[in-house]
Amino acid sequence: MGEEEEPLPKLIQERQLTMQDSLLCVLFREALDQFDSSQDQSENLILSTSEIKERLDSFFPEKKDQLKAMRRLDESLNRLCGLSFIREMESSGSFDRTFEIRRILKAKINAEFITEFRNKLKDILGKEDADAQDS
């Protein structure tokens, strides 16, 4: 067996997520942890677009163009649906879309990733704040 073995094929294609997609995944993972530790009797975590936007606004409170921000959020949600991290629920006639946050996120995003991502985000946001103060 001195020959070098070929690596096994990957079963799941790796994709790089945008910063907003990554942030949403981290926020959804944390929301799942909170949901699991609560005494709620329902099995699935369901969030509306407005609830998701609220969570994002704590990181990016100053949005000059709200329409553009909502469009980007919709694009991110659609991409995460395509990756099966979330699932859009049936519409009940409201304009506010609702999503089931799928448990696969717990397997894909661990505590180490969350810590690393939060540190990178602090660095990025810190640099933006410093650049804004220099202007």
PDB file of C-alpha atoms in Angstrom:
ATOM      1  CA  MET A   1       0.000   0.000   0.000  1.00  0.00           C
ATOM      2  CA  GLY A   2       2.829   2.382  -0.762  1.00  0.00           C
ATOM      3  CA  GLU A   3       0.732   4.080  -3.428  1.00  0.00           C
ATOM      4  CA  GLU A   4      -0.859   7.387  -2.608  1.00  0.00           C
ATOM      5  CA  GLU A   5      -4.591   7.044  -2.207  1.00  0.00           C
ATOM      6  CA  GLU A   6      -6.914   9.382  -4.046  1.00  0.00           C
ATOM      7  CA  PRO A   7      -9.040  11.575  -1.801  1.00  0.00           C
ATOM      8  CA  LEU A   8     -12.667  10.585  -1.498  1.00  0.00           C
ATOM      9  CA  PRO A   9     -15.145  12.687  -3.431  1.00  0.00           C
ATOM     10  CA  LYS A  10     -17.019  15.301  -1.424  1.00  0.00           C
ATOM     11  CA  LEU A  11     -20.693  14.621  -0.915  1.00  0.00           C
ATOM     12  CA  ILE A  12     -21.559  18.242  -0.293  1.00  0.00           C
ATOM     13  CA  GLN A  13     -20.375  21.075  -2.479  1.00  0.00           C
ATOM     14  CA  GLU A  14     -18.656  23.818  -0.506  1.00  0.00           C
ATOM     15  CA  ARG A  15     -19.802  27.364  -1.187  1.00  0.00           C
ATOM     16  CA  GLN A  16     -18.516  30.610   0.180  1.00  0.00           C
ATOM     17  CA  LEU A  17     -21.255  32.723   1.698  1.00  0.00           C
ATOM     18  CA  THR A  18     -21.500  36.487   1.577  1.00  0.00           C
ATOM     19  CA  MET A  19     -20.934  38.417   4.785  1.00  0.00           C
ATOM     20  CA  GLN A  20     -24.675  38.977   5.214  1.00  0.00           C
ATOM     21  CA  ASP A  21     -25.454  35.300   4.524  1.00  0.00           C
ATOM     22  CA  SER A  22     -22.871  34.272   7.125  1.00  0.00           C
ATOM     23  CA  LEU A  23     -24.246  36.743   9.648  1.00  0.00           C
ATOM     24  CA  LEU A  24     -27.771  35.444   9.085  1.00  0.00           C
ATOM     25  CA  CYS A  25     -26.579  31.865   9.610  1.00  0.00           C
ATOM     26  CA  VAL A  26     -24.906  32.830  12.894  1.00  0.00           C
ATOM     27  CA  LEU A  27     -28.008  34.725  14.030  1.00  0.00           C
ATOM     28  CA  PHE A  28     -30.232  31.781  13.089  1.00  0.00           C
ATOM     29  CA  ARG A  29     -27.941  29.351  14.926  1.00  0.00           C
ATOM     30  CA  GLU A  30     -28.090  31.489  18.064  1.00  0.00           C
ATOM     31  CA  ALA A  31     -31.875  31.808  17.712  1.00  0.00           C
ATOM     32  CA  LEU A  32     -32.109  27.998  17.522  1.00  0.00           C
ATOM     33  CA  ASP A  33     -30.098  27.699  20.750  1.00  0.00           C
ATOM     34  CA  GLN A  34     -32.397  30.195  22.492  1.00  0.00           C
ATOM     35  CA  PHE A  35     -35.468  28.430  21.111  1.00  0.00           C
ATOM     36  CA  ASP A  36     -34.238  25.025  22.305  1.00  0.00           C
ATOM     37  CA  SER A  37     -33.528  26.322  25.800  1.00  0.00           C
ATOM     38  CA  SER A  38     -36.960  27.975  26.093  1.00  0.00           C
ATOM     39  CA  GLN A  39     -39.987  26.115  27.335  1.00  0.00           C
ATOM     40  CA  ASP A  40     -41.796  26.530  24.026  1.00  0.00           C
ATOM     41  CA  GLN A  41     -43.829  23.484  23.048  1.00  0.00           C
ATOM     42  CA  SER A  42     -43.507  23.919  19.284  1.00  0.00           C
ATOM     43  CA  GLU A  43     -40.962  21.829  17.419  1.00  0.00           C
ATOM     44  CA  ASN A  44     -39.795  24.308  14.805  1.00  0.00           C
ATOM     45  CA  LEU A  45     -38.404  27.820  15.043  1.00  0.00           C
ATOM     46  CA  ILE A  46     -40.344  30.125  12.730  1.00  0.00           C
ATOM     47  CA  LEU A  47     -39.187  33.697  12.078  1.00  0.00           C
ATOM     48  CA  SER A  48     -40.777  36.389   9.949  1.00  0.00           C
ATOM     49  CA  THR A  49     -38.852  38.699   7.657  1.00  0.00           C
ATOM     50  CA  SER A  50     -39.501  41.598  10.034  1.00  0.00           C
ATOM     51  CA  GLU A  51     -38.092  39.601  12.985  1.00  0.00           C
ATOM     52  CA  ILE A  52     -35.022  38.701  10.930  1.00  0.00           C
ATOM     53  CA  LYS A  53     -34.586  42.347   9.903  1.00  0.00           C
ATOM     54  CA  GLU A  54     -34.758  43.401  13.574  1.00  0.00           C
ATOM     55  CA  ARG A  55     -31.943  41.006  14.426  1.00  0.00           C
ATOM     56  CA  LEU A  56     -29.837  42.342  11.539  1.00  0.00           C
ATOM     57  CA  ASP A  57     -30.509  45.977  12.425  1.00  0.00           C
ATOM     58  CA  SER A  58     -28.620  45.552  15.691  1.00  0.00           C
ATOM     59  CA  PHE A  59     -25.468  45.072  13.584  1.00  0.00           C
ATOM     60  CA  PHE A  60     -26.220  47.585  10.840  1.00  0.00           C
ATOM     61  CA  PRO A  61     -28.554  50.194  12.369  1.00  0.00           C
ATOM     62  CA  GLU A  62     -27.933  52.973   9.845  1.00  0.00           C
ATOM     63  CA  LYS A  63     -29.440  52.018   6.519  1.00  0.00           C
ATOM     64  CA  LYS A  64     -29.871  54.988   4.220  1.00  0.00           C
ATOM     65  CA  ASP A  65     -31.635  53.027   1.510  1.00  0.00           C
ATOM     66  CA  GLN A  66     -34.219  50.796   3.204  1.00  0.00           C
ATOM     67  CA  LEU A  67     -35.519  49.419  -0.105  1.00  0.00           C
ATOM     68  CA  LYS A  68     -32.046  48.299  -1.158  1.00  0.00           C
ATOM     69  CA  ALA A  69     -31.449  46.744   2.288  1.00  0.00           C
ATOM     70  CA  MET A  70     -34.713  44.782   2.070  1.00  0.00           C
ATOM     71  CA  ARG A  71     -33.842  43.605  -1.428  1.00  0.00           C
ATOM     72  CA  ARG A  72     -30.442  42.358  -0.198  1.00  0.00           C
ATOM     73  CA  LEU A  73     -32.127  40.619   2.741  1.00  0.00           C
ATOM     74  CA  ASP A  74     -34.573  38.903   0.369  1.00  0.00           C
ATOM     75  CA  GLU A  75     -31.682  37.775  -1.842  1.00  0.00           C
ATOM     76  CA  SER A  76     -29.841  36.350   1.168  1.00  0.00           C
ATOM     77  CA  LEU A  77     -32.956  34.558   2.413  1.00  0.00           C
ATOM     78  CA  ASN A  78     -33.505  33.063  -1.043  1.00  0.00           C
ATOM     79  CA  ARG A  79     -29.878  31.834  -1.159  1.00  0.00           C
ATOM     80  CA  LEU A  80     -30.186  30.269   2.303  1.00  0.00           C
ATOM     81  CA  CYS A  81     -33.420  28.572   1.213  1.00  0.00           C
ATOM     82  CA  GLY A  82     -31.531  27.178  -1.778  1.00  0.00           C
ATOM     83  CA  LEU A  83     -28.898  25.768   0.582  1.00  0.00           C
ATOM     84  CA  SER A  84     -31.668  24.214   2.748  1.00  0.00           C
ATOM     85  CA  PHE A  85     -30.615  26.156   5.854  1.00  0.00           C
ATOM     86  CA  ILE A  86     -34.084  27.703   6.042  1.00  0.00           C
ATOM     87  CA  ARG A  87     -37.429  26.854   4.469  1.00  0.00           C
ATOM     88  CA  GLU A  88     -40.038  29.373   3.426  1.00  0.00           C
ATOM     89  CA  MET A  89     -43.423  28.652   4.948  1.00  0.00           C
ATOM     90  CA  GLU A  90     -46.731  28.881   3.124  1.00  0.00           C
ATOM     91  CA  SER A  91     -47.931  32.457   2.854  1.00  0.00           C
ATOM     92  CA  SER A  92     -50.951  33.383   4.923  1.00  0.00           C
ATOM     93  CA  GLY A  93     -51.780  36.377   2.760  1.00  0.00           C
ATOM     94  CA  SER A  94     -49.431  38.712   4.619  1.00  0.00           C
ATOM     95  CA  PHE A  95     -46.573  40.608   2.999  1.00  0.00           C
ATOM     96  CA  ASP A  96     -44.232  39.409   5.736  1.00  0.00           C
ATOM     97  CA  ARG A  97     -42.644  36.130   4.605  1.00  0.00           C
ATOM     98  CA  THR A  98     -42.035  33.483   7.282  1.00  0.00           C
ATOM     99  CA  PHE A  99     -39.228  30.936   7.454  1.00  0.00           C
ATOM    100  CA  GLU A 100     -38.566  27.742   9.345  1.00  0.00           C
ATOM    101  CA  ILE A 101     -35.014  27.772  10.660  1.00  0.00           C
ATOM    102  CA  ARG A 102     -33.737  24.277   9.928  1.00  0.00           C
ATOM    103  CA  ARG A 103     -31.676  22.281  12.397  1.00  0.00           C
ATOM    104  CA  ILE A 104     -28.985  21.518   9.822  1.00  0.00           C
ATOM    105  CA  LEU A 105     -27.502  24.875  10.887  1.00  0.00           C
ATOM    106  CA  LYS A 106     -26.547  23.318  14.233  1.00  0.00           C
ATOM    107  CA  ALA A 107     -24.440  20.750  12.388  1.00  0.00           C
ATOM    108  CA  LYS A 108     -22.918  23.257   9.961  1.00  0.00           C
ATOM    109  CA  ILE A 109     -22.219  26.121  12.361  1.00  0.00           C
ATOM    110  CA  ASN A 110     -20.539  25.235  15.634  1.00  0.00           C
ATOM    111  CA  ALA A 111     -19.587  27.399  18.608  1.00  0.00           C
ATOM    112  CA  GLU A 112     -16.014  27.797  17.330  1.00  0.00           C
ATOM    113  CA  PHE A 113     -17.243  29.192  14.013  1.00  0.00           C
ATOM    114  CA  ILE A 114     -19.567  31.621  15.827  1.00  0.00           C
ATOM    115  CA  THR A 115     -16.696  32.894  17.983  1.00  0.00           C
ATOM    116  CA  GLU A 116     -14.374  33.329  14.986  1.00  0.00           C
ATOM    117  CA  PHE A 117     -17.076  35.050  12.961  1.00  0.00           C
ATOM    118  CA  ARG A 118     -17.975  37.457  15.774  1.00  0.00           C
ATOM    119  CA  ASN A 119     -14.293  38.388  16.189  1.00  0.00           C
ATOM    120  CA  LYS A 120     -13.951  39.063  12.452  1.00  0.00           C
ATOM    121  CA  LEU A 121     -17.162  41.072  12.489  1.00  0.00           C
ATOM    122  CA  LYS A 122     -15.907  43.189  15.405  1.00  0.00           C
ATOM    123  CA  ASP A 123     -12.699  43.862  13.469  1.00  0.00           C
ATOM    124  CA  ILE A 124     -14.630  44.873  10.349  1.00  0.00           C
ATOM    125  CA  LEU A 125     -17.117  47.050  12.202  1.00  0.00           C
ATOM    126  CA  GLY A 126     -14.314  48.583  14.263  1.00  0.00           C
ATOM    127  CA  LYS A 127     -12.442  49.542  11.102  1.00  0.00           C
ATOM    128  CA  GLU A 128     -15.588  51.078   9.600  1.00  0.00           C
ATOM    129  CA  ASP A 129     -16.169  53.106  12.781  1.00  0.00           C
ATOM    130  CA  ALA A 130     -12.548  54.298  12.759  1.00  0.00           C
ATOM    131  CA  ASP A 131     -12.797  55.235   9.058  1.00  0.00           C
ATOM    132  CA  ALA A 132     -16.026  57.161   9.718  1.00  0.00           C
ATOM    133  CA  GLN A 133     -14.398  59.087  12.578  1.00  0.00           C
ATOM    134  CA  ASP A 134     -11.388  59.953  10.393  1.00  0.00           C
ATOM    135  CA  SER A 135     -13.661  61.516   7.741  1.00  0.00           C
TER     136      SER A 135
END
